[in-house]
Coordinates of C-alpha atoms in Angstrom, one line a residue:
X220 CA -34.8 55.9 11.8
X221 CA -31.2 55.1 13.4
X222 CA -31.1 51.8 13.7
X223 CA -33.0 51.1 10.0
X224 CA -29.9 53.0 9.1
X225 CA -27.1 51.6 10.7
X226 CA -29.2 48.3 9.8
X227 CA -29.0 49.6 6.0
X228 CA -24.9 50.3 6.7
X229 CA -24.0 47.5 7.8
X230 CA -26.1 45.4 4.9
X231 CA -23.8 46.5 2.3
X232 CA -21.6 45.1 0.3
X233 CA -18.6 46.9 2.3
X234 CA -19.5 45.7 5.4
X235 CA -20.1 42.1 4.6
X236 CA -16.9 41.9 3.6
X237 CA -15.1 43.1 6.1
X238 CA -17.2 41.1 8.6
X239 CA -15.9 37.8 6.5
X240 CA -12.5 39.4 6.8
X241 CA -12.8 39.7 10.6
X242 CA -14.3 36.0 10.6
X243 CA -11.2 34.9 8.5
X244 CA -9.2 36.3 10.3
X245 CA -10.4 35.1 14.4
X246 CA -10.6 31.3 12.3
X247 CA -6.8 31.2 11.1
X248 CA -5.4 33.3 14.3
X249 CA -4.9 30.3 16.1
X250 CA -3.2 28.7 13.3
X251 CA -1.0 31.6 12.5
X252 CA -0.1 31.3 16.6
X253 CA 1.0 27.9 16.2
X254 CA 3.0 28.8 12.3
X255 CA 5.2 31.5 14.1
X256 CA 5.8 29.5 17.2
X257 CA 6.8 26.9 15.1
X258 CA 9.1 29.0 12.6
X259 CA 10.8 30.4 16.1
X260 CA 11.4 27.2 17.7
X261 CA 13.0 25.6 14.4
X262 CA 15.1 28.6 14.5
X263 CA 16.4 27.9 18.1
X264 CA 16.1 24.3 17.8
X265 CA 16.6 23.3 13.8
X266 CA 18.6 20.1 14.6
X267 CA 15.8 18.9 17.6
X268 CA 13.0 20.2 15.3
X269 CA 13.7 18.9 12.2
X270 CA 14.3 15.5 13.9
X271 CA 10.6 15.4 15.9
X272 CA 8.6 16.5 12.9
X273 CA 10.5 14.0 10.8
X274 CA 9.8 10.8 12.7
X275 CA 5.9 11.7 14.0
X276 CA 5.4 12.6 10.6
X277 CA 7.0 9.1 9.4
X278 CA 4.7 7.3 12.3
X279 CA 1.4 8.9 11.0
X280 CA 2.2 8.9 7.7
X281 CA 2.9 4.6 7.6
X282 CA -0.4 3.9 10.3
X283 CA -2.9 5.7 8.1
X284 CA -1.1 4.2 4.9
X285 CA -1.6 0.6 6.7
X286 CA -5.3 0.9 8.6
X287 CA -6.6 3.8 6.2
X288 CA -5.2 3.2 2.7
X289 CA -4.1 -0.7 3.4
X290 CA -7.5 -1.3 5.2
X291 CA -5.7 -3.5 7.4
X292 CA -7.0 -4.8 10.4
X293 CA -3.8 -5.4 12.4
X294 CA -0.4 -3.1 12.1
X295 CA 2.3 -4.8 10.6
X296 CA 4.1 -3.7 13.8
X297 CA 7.8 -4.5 12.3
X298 CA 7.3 -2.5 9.0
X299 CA 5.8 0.9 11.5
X300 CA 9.2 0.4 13.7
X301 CA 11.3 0.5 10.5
X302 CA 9.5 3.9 9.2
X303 CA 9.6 5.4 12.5
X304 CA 13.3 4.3 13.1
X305 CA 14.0 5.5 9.8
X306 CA 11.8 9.1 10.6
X307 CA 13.9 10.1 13.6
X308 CA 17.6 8.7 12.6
X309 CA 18.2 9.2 9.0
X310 CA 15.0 11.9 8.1
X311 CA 15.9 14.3 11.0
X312 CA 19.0 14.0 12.3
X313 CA 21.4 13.2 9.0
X314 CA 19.1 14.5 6.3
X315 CA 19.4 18.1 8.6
X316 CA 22.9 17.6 8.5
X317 CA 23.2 17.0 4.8
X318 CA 21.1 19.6 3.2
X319 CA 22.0 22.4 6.2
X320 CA 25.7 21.4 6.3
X321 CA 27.1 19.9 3.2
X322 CA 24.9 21.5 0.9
X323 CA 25.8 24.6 2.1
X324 CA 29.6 23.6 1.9
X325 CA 29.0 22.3 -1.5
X326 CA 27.0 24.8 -2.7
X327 CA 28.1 27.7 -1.4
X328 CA 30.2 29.3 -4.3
X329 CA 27.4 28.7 -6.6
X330 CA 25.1 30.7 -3.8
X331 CA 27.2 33.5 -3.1
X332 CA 27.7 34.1 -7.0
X333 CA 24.2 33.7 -8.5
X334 CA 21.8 33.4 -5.7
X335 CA 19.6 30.2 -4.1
X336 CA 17.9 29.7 -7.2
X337 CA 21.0 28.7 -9.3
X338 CA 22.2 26.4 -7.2
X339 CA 18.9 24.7 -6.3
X340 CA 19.2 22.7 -9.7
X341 CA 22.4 21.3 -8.1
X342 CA 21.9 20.5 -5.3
X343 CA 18.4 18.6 -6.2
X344 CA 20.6 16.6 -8.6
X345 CA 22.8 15.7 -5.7
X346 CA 19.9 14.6 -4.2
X347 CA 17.7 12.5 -6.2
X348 CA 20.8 11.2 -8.6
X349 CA 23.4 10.6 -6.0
X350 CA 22.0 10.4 -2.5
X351 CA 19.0 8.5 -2.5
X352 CA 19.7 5.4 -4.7
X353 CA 23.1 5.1 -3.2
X354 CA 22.5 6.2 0.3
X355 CA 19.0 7.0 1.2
X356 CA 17.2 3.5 -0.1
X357 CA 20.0 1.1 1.1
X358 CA 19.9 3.0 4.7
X359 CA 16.4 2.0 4.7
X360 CA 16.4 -1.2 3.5
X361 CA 19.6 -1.7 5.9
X362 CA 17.4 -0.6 8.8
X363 CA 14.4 -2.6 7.9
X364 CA 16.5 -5.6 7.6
X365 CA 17.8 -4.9 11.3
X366 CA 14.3 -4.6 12.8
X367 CA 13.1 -7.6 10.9
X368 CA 15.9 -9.8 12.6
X369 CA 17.2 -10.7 9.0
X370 CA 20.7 -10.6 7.6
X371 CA 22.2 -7.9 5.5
X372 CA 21.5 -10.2 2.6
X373 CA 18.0 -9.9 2.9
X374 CA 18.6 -5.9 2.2
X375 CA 20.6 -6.2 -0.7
X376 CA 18.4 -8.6 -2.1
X377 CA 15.4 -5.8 -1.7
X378 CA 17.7 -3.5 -2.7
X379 CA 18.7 -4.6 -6.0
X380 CA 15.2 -6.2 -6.8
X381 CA 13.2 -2.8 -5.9
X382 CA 15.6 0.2 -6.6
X383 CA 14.5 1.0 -10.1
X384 CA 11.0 1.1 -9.7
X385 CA 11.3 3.1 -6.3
X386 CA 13.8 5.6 -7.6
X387 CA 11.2 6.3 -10.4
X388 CA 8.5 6.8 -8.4
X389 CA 10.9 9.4 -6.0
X390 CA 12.0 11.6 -9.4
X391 CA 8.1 11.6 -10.2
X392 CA 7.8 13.4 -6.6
X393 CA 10.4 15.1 -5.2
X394 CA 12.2 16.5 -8.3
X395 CA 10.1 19.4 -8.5
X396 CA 9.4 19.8 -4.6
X397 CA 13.1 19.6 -3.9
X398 CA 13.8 22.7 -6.5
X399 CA 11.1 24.2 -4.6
X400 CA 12.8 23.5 -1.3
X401 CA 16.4 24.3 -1.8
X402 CA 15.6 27.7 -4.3
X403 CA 12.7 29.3 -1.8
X404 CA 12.4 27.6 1.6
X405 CA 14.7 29.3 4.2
X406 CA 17.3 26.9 5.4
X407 CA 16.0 26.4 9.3
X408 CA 13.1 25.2 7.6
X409 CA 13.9 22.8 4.8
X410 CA 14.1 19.7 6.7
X411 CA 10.3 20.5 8.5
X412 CA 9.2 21.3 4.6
X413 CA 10.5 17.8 3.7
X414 CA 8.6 16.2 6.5
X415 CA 5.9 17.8 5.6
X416 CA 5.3 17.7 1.9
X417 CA 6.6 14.1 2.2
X418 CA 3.8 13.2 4.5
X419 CA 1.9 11.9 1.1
X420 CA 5.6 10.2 0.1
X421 CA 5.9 8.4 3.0
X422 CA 2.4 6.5 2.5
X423 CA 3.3 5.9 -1.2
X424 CA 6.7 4.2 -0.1
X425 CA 4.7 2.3 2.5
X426 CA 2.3 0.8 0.3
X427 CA 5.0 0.3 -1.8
X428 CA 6.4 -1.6 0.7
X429 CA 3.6 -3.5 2.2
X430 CA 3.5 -5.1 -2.0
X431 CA 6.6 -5.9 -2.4
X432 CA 6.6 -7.7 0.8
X433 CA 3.5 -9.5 -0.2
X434 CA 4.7 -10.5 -3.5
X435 CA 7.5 -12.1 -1.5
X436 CA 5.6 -14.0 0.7
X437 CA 3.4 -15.0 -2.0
X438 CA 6.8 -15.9 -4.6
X439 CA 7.9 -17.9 -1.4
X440 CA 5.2 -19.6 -1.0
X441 CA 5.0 -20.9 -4.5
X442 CA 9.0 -21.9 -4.9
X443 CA 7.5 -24.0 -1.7
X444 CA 5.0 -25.8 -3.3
X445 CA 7.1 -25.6 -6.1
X446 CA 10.2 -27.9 -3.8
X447 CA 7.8 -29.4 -2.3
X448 CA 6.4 -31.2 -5.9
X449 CA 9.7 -31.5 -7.5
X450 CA 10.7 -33.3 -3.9
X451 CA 7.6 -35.7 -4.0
X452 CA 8.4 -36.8 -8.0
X453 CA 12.4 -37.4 -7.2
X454 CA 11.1 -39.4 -4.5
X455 CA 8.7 -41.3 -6.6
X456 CA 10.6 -41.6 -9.2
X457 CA 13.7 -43.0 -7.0
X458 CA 11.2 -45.6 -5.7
X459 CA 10.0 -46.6 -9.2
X460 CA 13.8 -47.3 -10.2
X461 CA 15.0 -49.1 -6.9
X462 CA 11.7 -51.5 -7.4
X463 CA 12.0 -52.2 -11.0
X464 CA 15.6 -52.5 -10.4
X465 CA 14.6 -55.2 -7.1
X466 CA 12.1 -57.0 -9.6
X467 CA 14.8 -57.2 -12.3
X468 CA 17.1 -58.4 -9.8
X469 CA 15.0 -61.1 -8.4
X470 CA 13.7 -62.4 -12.3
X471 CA 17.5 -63.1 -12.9
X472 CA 17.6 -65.4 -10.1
X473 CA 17.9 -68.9 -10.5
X474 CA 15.1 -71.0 -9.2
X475 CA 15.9 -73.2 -6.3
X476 CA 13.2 -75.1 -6.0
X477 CA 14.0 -76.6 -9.4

């Protein structure tokens, strides 16, 4: 009959298909909405964009670190205002600045002679070798300092104690992501691709950074005891002198009952 053949038709391996095609394609059509109002807006708006994706990003990124990975039961409320601070200053607004300005200026020859690819090598070096041990980590550790209520020696203290094994953790990462970025990504969009790829960054430097701060507390803890000890012996051993030296004192004494 018709409908056992329209039934038939619309069994096969044809139609199937394009009926998961159709599904496919009514699931990711919202998401493809929100992609190009996003890519239009970041046009408009790079600077604005770049610096609200960067420090919500930041904000997520540290809370699921510290309740999810961390497993904490309170947030550590002075680390999440140095990430977020951190997010919305340095990640959006200078970072934008950096890679969409001075790159460019930098870079540019290279660019207009060989193309985005040749000079993505370049510019990643200027990244990882020059501008995040020497600008990037002492900017954070500057503004964590600030929101902690602690001097700028307690930043170059975590500076110089934590660079090297942070700056090898940041090579391991963004090396390859930043060729990735600065060869393919369009440059309206580089700074939203560094928020977002670095999403999974961000939670490794907080965790990082919720160690390092523990091993801290825990060092200062036992140079306390540690003071505390050598304190109590000084004292100890200052009494044991002054009385033998009182009991010496008092033996050389003449008698004056005699």
């Amino acid at each position: 009959s018709r409908y056992a053949l329209l039934f038939a038709q619309s069994c096969t391996p044809r139609s199937s298909m394009s009926a998961i095609a159709e599904v496919g394609r009514r699931v990711l059509a919202p998401f493809c909405s929100v992609g190009r109002w996003y890519n239009e807006t970041a046009k408009r708006h790079p600077l604005s964009t770049g610096i609200w994706t960067s420090g919500l990003k930041t904000s997520a990124a540290d809370a699921f670190a510290q309740k999810v990975l961390e497993g904490r039961e309170e947030m550590d409320w002075k680390r999440h205002a140095t990430f977020c601070t951190f997010g919305f200053l340095y990640l959006g607004g200078f970072q934008y600045w950096l890679y969409n300005v001075k790159f460019t200026q930098w870079c540019g020859p290279i660019t207009s002679r060989f193309g985005h690819k040749a000079s993505a090598p370049v510019k990643t070096f200027i990244d990882q070798a020059i501008h995040h041990p020497f600008v990037y980590f002492p900017v954070f550790y500057g503004i964590k300092a600030s929101v902690s209520g602690k001097p700028m020696s307690y930043a170059v203290d975590k500076y110089k104690s934590e660079i090297w094994t942070s700056v090898k953790t940041l090579w391991s990462v963004w090396v390859p992501l930043q060729l990735i970025n600065f060869a393919f990504v369009p440059r309206h969009l580089r700074v939203p691709y560094v928020a977002g790829v670095s999403f999974g960054w961000t939670m490794i430097l907080s965790v990082m950074q919720g160690k390092f701060d523990k091993a801290a507390e825990v060092k200062e803890a036992s140079d306390g005891v540690r003071d505390s000890k050598s304190l109590s012996e000084s004292v100890r051993e200052s009494g044991a002198v002054k009385g033998g030296g009182t009991a010496a004192f008092a033996a050389a004494q003449p008698d004056k009952s005699m």
